mmCIF file of C-alpha atoms in Angstrom:
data_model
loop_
_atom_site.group_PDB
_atom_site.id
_atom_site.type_symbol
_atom_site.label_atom_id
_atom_site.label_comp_id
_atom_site.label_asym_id
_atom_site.label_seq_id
_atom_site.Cartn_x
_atom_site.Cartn_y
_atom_site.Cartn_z
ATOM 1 C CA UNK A 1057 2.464 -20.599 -15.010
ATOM 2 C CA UNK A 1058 0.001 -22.103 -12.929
ATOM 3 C CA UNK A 1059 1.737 -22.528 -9.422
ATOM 4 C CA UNK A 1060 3.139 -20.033 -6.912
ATOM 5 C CA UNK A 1061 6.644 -21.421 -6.809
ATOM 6 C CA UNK A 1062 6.570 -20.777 -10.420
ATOM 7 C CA UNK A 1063 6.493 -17.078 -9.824
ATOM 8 C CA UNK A 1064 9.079 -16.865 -7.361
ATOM 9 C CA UNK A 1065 12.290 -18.413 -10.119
ATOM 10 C CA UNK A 1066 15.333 -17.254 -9.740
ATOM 11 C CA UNK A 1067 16.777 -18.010 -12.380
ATOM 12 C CA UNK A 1068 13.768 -16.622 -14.573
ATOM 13 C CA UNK A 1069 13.951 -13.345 -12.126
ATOM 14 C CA UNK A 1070 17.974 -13.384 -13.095
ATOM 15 C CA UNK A 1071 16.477 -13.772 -16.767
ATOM 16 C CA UNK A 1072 14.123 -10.275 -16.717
ATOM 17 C CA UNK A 1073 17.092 -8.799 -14.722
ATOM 18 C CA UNK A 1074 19.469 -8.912 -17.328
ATOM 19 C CA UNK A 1075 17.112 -7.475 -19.555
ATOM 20 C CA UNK A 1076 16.448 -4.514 -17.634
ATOM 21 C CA UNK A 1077 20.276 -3.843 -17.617
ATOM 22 C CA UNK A 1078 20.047 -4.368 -21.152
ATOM 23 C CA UNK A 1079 17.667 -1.459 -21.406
ATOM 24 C CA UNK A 1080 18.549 0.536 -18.542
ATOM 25 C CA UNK A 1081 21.374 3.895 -19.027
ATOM 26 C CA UNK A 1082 19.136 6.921 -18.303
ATOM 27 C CA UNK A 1083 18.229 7.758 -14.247
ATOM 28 C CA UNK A 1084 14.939 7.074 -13.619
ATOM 29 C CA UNK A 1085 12.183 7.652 -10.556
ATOM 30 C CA UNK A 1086 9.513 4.807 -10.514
ATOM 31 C CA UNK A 1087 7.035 4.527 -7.440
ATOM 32 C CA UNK A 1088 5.586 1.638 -6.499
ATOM 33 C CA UNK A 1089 2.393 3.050 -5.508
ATOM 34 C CA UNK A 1090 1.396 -0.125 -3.301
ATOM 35 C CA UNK A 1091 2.417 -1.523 0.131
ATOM 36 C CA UNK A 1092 1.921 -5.064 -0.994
ATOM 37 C CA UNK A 1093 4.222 -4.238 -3.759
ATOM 38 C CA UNK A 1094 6.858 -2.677 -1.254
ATOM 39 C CA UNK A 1095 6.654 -5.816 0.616
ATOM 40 C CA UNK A 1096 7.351 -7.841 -1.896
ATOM 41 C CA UNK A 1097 10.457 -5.665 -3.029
ATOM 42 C CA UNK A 1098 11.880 -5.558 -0.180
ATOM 43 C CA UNK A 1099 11.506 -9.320 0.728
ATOM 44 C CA UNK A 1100 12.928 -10.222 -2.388
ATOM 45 C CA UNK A 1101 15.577 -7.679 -2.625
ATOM 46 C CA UNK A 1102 14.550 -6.288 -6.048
ATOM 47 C CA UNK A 1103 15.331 -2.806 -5.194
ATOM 48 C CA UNK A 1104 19.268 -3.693 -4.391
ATOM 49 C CA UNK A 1105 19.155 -5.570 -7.723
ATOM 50 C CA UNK A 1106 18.455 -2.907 -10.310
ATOM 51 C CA UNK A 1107 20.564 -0.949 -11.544
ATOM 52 C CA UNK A 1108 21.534 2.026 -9.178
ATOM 53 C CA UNK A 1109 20.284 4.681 -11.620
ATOM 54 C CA UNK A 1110 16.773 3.267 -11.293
ATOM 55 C CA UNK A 1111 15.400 4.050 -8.324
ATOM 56 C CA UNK A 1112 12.071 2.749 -6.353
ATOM 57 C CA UNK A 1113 10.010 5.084 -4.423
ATOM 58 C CA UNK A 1114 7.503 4.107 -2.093
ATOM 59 C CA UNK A 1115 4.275 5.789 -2.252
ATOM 60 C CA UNK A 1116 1.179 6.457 -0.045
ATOM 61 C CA UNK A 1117 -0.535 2.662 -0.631
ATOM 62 C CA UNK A 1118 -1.129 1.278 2.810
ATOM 63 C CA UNK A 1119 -4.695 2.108 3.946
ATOM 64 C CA UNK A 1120 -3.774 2.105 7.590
ATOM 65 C CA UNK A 1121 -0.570 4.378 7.461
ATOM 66 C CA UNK A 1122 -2.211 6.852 5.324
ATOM 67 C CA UNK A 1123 -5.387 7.200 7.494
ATOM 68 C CA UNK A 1124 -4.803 10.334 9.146
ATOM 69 C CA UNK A 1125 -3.292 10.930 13.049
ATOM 70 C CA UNK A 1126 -7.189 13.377 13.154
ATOM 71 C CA UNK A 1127 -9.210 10.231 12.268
ATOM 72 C CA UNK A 1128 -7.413 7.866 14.706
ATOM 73 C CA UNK A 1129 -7.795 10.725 17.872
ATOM 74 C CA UNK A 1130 -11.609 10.861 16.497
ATOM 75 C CA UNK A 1131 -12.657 7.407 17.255
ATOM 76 C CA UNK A 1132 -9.907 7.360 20.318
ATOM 77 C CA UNK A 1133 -12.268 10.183 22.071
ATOM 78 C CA UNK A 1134 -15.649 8.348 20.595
ATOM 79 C CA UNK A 1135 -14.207 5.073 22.471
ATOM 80 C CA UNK A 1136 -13.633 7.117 25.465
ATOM 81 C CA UNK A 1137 -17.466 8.884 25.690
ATOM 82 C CA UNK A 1138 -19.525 5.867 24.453
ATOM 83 C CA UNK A 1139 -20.450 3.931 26.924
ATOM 84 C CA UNK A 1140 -22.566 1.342 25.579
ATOM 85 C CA UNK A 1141 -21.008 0.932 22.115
ATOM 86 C CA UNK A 1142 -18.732 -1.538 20.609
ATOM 87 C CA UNK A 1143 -15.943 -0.824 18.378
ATOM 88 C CA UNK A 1144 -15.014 -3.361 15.512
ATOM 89 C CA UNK A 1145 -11.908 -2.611 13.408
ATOM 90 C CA UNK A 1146 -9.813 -4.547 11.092
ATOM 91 C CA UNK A 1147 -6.303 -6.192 13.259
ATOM 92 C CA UNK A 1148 -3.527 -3.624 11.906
ATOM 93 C CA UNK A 1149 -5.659 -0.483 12.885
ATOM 94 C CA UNK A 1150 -5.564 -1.700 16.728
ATOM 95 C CA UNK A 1151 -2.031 -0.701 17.012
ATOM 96 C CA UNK A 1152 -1.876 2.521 15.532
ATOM 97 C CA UNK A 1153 -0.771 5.596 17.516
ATOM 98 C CA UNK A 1154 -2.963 8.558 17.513
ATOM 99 C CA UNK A 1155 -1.353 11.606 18.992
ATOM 100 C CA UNK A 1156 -1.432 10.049 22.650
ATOM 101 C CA UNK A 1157 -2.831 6.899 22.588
ATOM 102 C CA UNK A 1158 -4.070 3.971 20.447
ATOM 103 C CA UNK A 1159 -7.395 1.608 20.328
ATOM 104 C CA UNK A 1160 -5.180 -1.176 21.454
ATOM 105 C CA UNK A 1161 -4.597 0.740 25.010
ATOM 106 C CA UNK A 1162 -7.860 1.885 25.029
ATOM 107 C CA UNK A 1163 -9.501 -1.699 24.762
ATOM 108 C CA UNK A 1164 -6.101 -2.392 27.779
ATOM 109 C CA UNK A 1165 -8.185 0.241 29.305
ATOM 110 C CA UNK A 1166 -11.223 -1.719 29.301
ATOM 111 C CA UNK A 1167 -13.347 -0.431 26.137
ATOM 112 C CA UNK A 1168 -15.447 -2.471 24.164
ATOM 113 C CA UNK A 1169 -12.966 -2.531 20.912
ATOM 114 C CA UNK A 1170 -12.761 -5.983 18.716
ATOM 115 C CA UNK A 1171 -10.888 -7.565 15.915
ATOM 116 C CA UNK A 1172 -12.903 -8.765 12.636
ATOM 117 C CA UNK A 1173 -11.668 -10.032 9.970
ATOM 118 C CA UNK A 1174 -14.223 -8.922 7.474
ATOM 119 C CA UNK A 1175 -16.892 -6.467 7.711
ATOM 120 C CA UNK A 1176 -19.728 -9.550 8.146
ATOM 121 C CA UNK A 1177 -17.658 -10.155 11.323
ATOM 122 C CA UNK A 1178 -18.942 -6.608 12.653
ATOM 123 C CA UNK A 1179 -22.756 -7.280 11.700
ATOM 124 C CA UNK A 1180 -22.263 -10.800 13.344
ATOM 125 C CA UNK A 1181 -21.431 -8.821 16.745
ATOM 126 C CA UNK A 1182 -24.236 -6.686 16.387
ATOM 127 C CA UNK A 1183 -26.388 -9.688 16.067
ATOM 128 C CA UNK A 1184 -25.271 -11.084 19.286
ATOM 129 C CA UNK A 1185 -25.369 -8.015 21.011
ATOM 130 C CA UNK A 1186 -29.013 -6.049 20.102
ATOM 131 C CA UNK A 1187 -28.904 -4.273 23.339
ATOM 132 C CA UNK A 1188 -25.788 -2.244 22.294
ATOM 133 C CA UNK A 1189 -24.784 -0.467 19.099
ATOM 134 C CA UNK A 1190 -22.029 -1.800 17.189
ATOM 135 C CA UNK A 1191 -19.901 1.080 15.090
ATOM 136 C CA UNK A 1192 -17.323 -0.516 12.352
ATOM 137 C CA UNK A 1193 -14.120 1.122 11.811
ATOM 138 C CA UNK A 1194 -13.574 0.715 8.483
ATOM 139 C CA UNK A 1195 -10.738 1.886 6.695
ATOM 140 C CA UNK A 1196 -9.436 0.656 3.105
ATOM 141 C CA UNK A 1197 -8.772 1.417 -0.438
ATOM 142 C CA UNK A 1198 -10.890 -0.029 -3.057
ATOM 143 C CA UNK A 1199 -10.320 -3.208 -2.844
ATOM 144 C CA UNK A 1200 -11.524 -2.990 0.858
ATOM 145 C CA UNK A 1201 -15.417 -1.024 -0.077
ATOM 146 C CA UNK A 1202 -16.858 -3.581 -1.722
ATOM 147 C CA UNK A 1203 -17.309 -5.512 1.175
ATOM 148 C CA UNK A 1204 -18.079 -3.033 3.564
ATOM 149 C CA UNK A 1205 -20.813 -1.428 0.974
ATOM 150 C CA UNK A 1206 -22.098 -5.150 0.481
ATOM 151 C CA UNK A 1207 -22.104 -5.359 4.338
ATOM 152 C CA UNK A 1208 -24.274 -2.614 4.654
ATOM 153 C CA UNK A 1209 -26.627 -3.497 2.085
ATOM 154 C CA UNK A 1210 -27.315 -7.168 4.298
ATOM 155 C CA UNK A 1211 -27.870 -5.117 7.145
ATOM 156 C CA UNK A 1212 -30.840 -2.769 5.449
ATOM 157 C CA UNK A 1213 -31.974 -5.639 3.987
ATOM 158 C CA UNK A 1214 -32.123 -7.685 7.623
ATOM 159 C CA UNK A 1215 -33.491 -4.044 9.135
ATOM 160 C CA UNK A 1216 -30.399 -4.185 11.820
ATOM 161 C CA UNK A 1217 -30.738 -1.479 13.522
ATOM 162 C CA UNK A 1218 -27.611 -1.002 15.824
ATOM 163 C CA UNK A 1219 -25.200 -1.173 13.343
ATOM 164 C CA UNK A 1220 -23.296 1.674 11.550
ATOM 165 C CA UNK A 1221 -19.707 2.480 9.595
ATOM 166 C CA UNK A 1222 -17.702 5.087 10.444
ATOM 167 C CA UNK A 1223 -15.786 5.178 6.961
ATOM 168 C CA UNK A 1224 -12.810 6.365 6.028
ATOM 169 C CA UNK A 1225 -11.984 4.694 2.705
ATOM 170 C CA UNK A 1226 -9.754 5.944 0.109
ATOM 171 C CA UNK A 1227 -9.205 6.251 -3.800
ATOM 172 C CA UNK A 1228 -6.021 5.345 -5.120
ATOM 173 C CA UNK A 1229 -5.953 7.541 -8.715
ATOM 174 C CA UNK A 1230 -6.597 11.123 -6.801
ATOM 175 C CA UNK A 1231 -3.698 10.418 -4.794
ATOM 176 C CA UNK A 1232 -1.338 9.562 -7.652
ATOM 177 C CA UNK A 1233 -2.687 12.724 -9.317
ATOM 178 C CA UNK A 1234 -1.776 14.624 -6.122
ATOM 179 C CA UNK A 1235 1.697 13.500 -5.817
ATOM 180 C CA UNK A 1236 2.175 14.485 -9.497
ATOM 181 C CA UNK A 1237 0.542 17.916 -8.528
ATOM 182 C CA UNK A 1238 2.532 18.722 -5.985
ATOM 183 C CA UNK A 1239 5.964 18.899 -7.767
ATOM 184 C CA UNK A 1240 7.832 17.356 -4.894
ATOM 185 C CA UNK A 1241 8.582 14.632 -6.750
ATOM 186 C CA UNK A 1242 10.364 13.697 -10.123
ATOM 187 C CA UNK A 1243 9.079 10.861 -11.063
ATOM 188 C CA UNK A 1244 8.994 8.979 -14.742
ATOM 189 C CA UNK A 1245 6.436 6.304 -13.821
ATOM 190 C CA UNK A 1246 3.638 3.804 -11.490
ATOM 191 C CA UNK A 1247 4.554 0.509 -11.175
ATOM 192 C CA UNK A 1248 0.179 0.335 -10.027
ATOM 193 C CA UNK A 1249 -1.361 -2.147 -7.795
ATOM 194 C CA UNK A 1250 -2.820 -5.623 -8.899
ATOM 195 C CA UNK A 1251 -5.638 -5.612 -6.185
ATOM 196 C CA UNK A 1252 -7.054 -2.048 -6.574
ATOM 197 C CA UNK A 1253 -7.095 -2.421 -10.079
ATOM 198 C CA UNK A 1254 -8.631 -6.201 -10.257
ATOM 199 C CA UNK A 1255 -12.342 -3.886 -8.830
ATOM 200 C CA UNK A 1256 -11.587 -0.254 -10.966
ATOM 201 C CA UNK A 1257 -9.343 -1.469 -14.161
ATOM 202 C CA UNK A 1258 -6.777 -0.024 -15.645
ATOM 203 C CA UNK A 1259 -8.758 2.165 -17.566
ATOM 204 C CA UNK A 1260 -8.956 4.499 -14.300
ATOM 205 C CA UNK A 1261 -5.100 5.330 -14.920
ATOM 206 C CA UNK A 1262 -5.217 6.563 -18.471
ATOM 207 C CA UNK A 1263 -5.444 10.062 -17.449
ATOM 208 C CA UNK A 1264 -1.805 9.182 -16.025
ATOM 209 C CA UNK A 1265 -0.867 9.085 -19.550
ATOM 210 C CA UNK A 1266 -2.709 11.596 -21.304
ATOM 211 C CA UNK A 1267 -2.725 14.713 -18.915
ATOM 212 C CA UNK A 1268 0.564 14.111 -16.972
ATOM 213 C CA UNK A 1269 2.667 11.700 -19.553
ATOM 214 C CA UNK A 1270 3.161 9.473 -16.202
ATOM 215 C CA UNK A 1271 3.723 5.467 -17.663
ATOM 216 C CA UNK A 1272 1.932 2.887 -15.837
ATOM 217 C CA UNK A 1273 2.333 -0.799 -15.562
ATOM 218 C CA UNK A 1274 -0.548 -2.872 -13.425
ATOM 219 C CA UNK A 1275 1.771 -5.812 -11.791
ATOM 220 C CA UNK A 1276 1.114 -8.477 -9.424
ATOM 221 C CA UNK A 1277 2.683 -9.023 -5.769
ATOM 222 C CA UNK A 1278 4.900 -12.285 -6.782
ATOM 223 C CA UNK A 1279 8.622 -11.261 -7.165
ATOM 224 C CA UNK A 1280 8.193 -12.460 -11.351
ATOM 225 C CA UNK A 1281 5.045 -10.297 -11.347
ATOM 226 C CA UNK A 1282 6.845 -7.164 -9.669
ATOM 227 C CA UNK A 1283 10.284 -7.608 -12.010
ATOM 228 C CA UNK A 1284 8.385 -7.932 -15.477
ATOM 229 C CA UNK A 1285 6.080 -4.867 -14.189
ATOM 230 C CA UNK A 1286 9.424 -3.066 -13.483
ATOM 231 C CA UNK A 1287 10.613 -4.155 -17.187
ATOM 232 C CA UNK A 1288 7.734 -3.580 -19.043
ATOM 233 C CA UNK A 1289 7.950 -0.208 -16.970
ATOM 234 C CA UNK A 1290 11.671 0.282 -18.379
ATOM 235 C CA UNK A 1291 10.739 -0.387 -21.629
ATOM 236 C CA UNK A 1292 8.542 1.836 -22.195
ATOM 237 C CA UNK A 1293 10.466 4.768 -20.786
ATOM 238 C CA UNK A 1294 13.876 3.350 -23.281
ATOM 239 C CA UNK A 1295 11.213 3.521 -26.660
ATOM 240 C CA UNK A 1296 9.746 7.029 -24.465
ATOM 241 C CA UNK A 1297 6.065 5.254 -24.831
ATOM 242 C CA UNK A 1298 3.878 6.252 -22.566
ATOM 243 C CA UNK A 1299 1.099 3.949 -21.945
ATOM 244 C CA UNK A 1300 -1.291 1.879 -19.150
ATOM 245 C CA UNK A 1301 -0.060 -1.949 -19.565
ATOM 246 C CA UNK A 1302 -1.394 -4.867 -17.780
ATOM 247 C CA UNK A 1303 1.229 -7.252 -16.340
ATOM 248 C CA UNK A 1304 -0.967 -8.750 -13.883
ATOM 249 C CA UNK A 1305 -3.385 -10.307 -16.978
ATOM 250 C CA UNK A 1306 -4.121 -13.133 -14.940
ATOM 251 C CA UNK A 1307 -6.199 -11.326 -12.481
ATOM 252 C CA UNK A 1308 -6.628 -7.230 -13.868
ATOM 253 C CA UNK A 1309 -9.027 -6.494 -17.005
ATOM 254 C CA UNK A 1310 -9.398 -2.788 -18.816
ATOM 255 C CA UNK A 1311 -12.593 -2.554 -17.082
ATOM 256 C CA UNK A 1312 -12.352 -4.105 -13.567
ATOM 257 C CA UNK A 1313 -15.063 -6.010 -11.304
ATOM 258 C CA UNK A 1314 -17.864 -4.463 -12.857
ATOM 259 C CA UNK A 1315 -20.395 -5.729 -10.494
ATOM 260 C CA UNK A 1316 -18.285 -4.419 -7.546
ATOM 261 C CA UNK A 1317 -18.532 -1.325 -8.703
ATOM 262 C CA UNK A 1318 -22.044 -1.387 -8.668
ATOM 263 C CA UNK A 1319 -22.349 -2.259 -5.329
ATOM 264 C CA UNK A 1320 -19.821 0.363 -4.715
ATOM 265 C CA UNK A 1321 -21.334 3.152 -6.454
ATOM 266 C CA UNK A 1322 -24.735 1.908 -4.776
ATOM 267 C CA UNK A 1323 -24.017 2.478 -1.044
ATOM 268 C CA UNK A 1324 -21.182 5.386 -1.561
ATOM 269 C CA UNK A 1325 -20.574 8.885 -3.239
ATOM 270 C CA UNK A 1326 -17.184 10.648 -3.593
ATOM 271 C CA UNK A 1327 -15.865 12.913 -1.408
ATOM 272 C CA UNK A 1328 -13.086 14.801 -0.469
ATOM 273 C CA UNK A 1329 -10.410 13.067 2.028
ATOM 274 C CA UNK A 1330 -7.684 14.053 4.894
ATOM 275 C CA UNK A 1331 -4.296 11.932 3.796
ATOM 276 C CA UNK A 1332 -1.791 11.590 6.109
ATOM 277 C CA UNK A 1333 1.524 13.514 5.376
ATOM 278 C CA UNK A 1334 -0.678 14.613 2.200
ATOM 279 C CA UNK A 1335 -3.593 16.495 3.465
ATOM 280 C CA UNK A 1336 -7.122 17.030 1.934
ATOM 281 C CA UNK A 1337 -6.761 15.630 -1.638
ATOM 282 C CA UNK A 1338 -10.433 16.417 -3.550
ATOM 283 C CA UNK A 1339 -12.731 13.542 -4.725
ATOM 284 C CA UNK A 1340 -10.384 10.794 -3.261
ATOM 285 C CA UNK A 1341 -12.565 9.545 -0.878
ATOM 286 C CA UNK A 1342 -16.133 7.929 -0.352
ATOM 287 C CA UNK A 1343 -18.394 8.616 1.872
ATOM 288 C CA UNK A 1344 -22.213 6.814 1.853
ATOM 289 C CA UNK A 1345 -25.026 8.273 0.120
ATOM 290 C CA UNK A 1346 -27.974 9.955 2.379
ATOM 291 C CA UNK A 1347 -30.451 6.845 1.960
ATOM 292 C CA UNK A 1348 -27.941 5.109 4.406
ATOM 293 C CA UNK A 1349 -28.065 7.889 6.177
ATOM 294 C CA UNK A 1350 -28.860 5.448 9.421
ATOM 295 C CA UNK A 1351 -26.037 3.136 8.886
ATOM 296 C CA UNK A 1352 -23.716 6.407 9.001
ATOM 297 C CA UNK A 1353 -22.091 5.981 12.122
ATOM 298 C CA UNK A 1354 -21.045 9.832 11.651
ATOM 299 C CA UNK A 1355 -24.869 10.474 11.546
ATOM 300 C CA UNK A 1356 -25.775 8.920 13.922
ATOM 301 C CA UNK A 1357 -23.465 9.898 16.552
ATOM 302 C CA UNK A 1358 -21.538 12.755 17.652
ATOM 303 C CA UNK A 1359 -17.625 11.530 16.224
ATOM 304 C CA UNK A 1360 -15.787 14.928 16.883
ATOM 305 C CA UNK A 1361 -13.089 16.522 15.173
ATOM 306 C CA UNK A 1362 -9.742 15.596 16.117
ATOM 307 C CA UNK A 1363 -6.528 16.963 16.837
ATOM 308 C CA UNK A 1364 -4.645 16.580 13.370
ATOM 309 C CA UNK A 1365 -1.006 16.337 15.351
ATOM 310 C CA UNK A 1366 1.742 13.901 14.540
ATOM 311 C CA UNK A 1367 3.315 11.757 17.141
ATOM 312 C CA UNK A 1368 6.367 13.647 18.407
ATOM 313 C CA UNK A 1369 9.559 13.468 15.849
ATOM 314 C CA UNK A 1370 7.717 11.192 13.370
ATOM 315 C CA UNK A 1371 8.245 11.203 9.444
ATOM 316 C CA UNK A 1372 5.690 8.822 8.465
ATOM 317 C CA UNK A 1373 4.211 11.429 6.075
ATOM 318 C CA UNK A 1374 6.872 12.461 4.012
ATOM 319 C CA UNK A 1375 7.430 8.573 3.755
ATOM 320 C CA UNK A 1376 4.102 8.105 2.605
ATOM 321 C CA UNK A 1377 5.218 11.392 -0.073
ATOM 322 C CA UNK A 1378 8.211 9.376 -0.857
ATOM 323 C CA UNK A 1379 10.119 12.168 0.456
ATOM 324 C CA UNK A 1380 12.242 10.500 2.883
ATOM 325 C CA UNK A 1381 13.304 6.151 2.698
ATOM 326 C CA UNK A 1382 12.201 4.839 6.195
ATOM 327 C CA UNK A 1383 15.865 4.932 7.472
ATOM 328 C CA UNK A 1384 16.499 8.478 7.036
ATOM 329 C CA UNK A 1385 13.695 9.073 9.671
ATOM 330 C CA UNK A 1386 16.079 9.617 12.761
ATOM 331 C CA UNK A 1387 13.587 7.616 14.842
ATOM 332 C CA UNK A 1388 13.355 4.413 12.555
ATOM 333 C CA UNK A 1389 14.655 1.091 14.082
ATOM 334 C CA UNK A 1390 15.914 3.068 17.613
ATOM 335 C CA UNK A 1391 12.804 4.645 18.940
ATOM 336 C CA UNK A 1392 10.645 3.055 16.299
ATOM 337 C CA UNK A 1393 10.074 -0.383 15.768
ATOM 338 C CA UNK A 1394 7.730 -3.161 15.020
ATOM 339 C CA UNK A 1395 7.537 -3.807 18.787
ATOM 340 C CA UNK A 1396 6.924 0.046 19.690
ATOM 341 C CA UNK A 1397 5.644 1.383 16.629
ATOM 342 C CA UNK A 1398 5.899 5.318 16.631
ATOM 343 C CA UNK A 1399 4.020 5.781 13.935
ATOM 344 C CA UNK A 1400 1.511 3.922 11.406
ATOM 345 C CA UNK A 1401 4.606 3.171 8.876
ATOM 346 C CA UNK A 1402 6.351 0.613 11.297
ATOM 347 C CA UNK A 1403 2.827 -1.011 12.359
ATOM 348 C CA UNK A 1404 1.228 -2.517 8.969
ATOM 349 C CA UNK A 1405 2.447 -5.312 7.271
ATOM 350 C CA UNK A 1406 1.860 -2.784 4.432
ATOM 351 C CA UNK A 1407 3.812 -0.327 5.750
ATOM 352 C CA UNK A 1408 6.638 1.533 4.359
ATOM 353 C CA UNK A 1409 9.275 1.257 7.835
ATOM 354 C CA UNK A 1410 7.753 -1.914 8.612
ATOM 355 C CA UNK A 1411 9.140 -3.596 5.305
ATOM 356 C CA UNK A 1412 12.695 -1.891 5.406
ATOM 357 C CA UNK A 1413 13.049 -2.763 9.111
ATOM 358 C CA UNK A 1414 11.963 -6.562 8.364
ATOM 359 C CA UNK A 1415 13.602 -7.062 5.302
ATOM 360 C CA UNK A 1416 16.656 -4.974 5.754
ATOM 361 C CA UNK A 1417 18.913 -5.017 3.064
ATOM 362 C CA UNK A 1418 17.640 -8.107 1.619
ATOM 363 C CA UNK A 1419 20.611 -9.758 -0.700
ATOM 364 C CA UNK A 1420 20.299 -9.143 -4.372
ATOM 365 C CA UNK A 1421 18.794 -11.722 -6.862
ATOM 366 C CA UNK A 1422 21.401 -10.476 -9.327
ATOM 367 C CA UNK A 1423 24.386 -7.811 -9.414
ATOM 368 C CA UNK A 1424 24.878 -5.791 -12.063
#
């Protein structure tokens, strides 16, 4: 197939159904480990047309929801104190609540906070601006560090000096070990995200397979991609294989974007991370290495500790756990909405709540 339109057949999505039901009896737990993939799930109404023994869960796979409520106070205070500083943060962080306010009312406020749309964006402000420093908020799982690490790289290389990251990016593969770790879940396999794999490859899952006997399928975000993920998923689980599988060929390799990871593995080192809902989860973060020690906007400036508290009544993280669907939070489409997000769920187009309360119960391609 060589168009989009292509991808989105119903009848060929009827087709794949009918197979699943084919294979289907047994109950089954399969998360979908990516917001992008939730999205698409719920838009198309794939969850309400499985059978109702196989059952999605949505994991922890939106980079702003799983940033934690201590991170977001941290640069709240830092926009606060700084005086002569600018802030520069990716659109969907803006609107996050930290535990009393957000960096959308702070730049209401009158702080220095602005929108980019890529990391470049940031070093093009700090270009403009020499006379003040210019800090990028940069959140983001792996698709995301490339970029920023790349970004960082053109500014040593230009010898900008008033430009920094505070980062908080994330590793998908630690987290989907700590979900399995935890035991709160029983789940029988990933359904694993296109984009994050396109930079690591699906190699990084294996140990899915061989230590915790966890089935993965890499799919893409079209609603064909997503239902032939979901039946190669099946599949496997009906012959009980358990194996890594590429859906997504078009785009995903074993091996990934090698040359990303180089620039990755360049700039940043692993490090332990603070999830929200999850907590610290070792090695499944990045922080950068010493030698850009003065592009470490954690280095360079005083970014304080902050209050790790929840907004009041709010079950974003045992969403993000796939503990709880979004409308089994008793705040979800009364107190919390797209409009007045409580928490980060109901903000990102990513987001768990923000999906279910857009999509709703979206009519099934097929009934079984």
């Amino acid at each position: 197939m060589k168009y989009i339109d292509e991808f989105r057949q119903r009848e060929a999505a009827q087709g794949i159904l009918k197979k699943i039901y084919a294979l289907s009896g047994k109950k089954v737990n399969i998360m979908e480990i990516c917001g992008t993939h939730t999205h698409a799930i719920s838009k198309y109404g794939i969850r309400n047309s499985l059978p109702s023994h196989i059952r999605l869960i949505s994991g922890p796979g939106c980079p702003v929801c799983v940033t934690s409520a201590g991170d977001i106070n941290r640069i709240i205070e830092f926009c606060k104190r700084e005086k002569n500083t600018i802030v520069a943060t990716f659109g969907d962080m803006m609107r996050v609540p930290g535990t009393e306010s957000s960096l959308q009312e702070q730049k209401a406020m009158g702080k220095d906070i602005r929108v980019v749309y890529s990391p470049l964006g940031a070093l093009d402000i700090a270009l403009a601006n020499p006379g003040k420093e210019i800090i990028l908020y940069a959140v983001g799982f792996e698709t995301t560090v490339p970029t920023v690490a790349a970004t960082i790289l053109l500014a040593k290389e230009k010898g900008i000096q008033n430009f920094s990251a505070f980062t908080l990016h994330k590793l998908t593969p630690p987290a989907m070990k700590a979900l399995l770790d935890s035991g709160e879940l029983d789940l029988h396999g990933f359904l694993c995200p296109g984009h994050v794999t396109a930079i690591i490859g699906a190699n990084a899952y294996k140990f899915l397979a061989e230590e915790y006997q966890a089935p993965c399928v890499v799919a893409g975000f079209e609603p064909l991609d997503a239902i032939h993920g979901l039946y190669m998923l099946i599949k496997q689980l009906k012959e009980d294989r358990v194996e890594i599988e590429i859906q997504y060929k078009r785009v995903v390799t074993w091996e990934g974007n090698t040359r990303a990871q180089r620039i990755l593995e360049q700039v940043f080192e692993i490090c332990d991370s603070n999830w929200r809902g999850i907590g610290k989860i070792p090695m499944s973060g990045l922080r950068l290495k010493n030698e850009f020690a003065d592009f470490d906007a954690e280095k360079k400036f005083v970014i304080e500790a902050g209050i790790d508290e929840e907004p009041q009544g709010c079950a974003c993280g045992d969403v993000l756990k796939g503990l709880l669907t979004p409308n089994q939070c008793p705040l979800f489409g009364k107190i919390c909405t797209p409009e007045s997000p409580v928490g980060p769920c109901m903000v990102s187009f990513e987001g768990t709540c923000a999906a279910y309360y857009t999509y709703g119960i979206s009519q099934p391609i097929l009934t079984g």
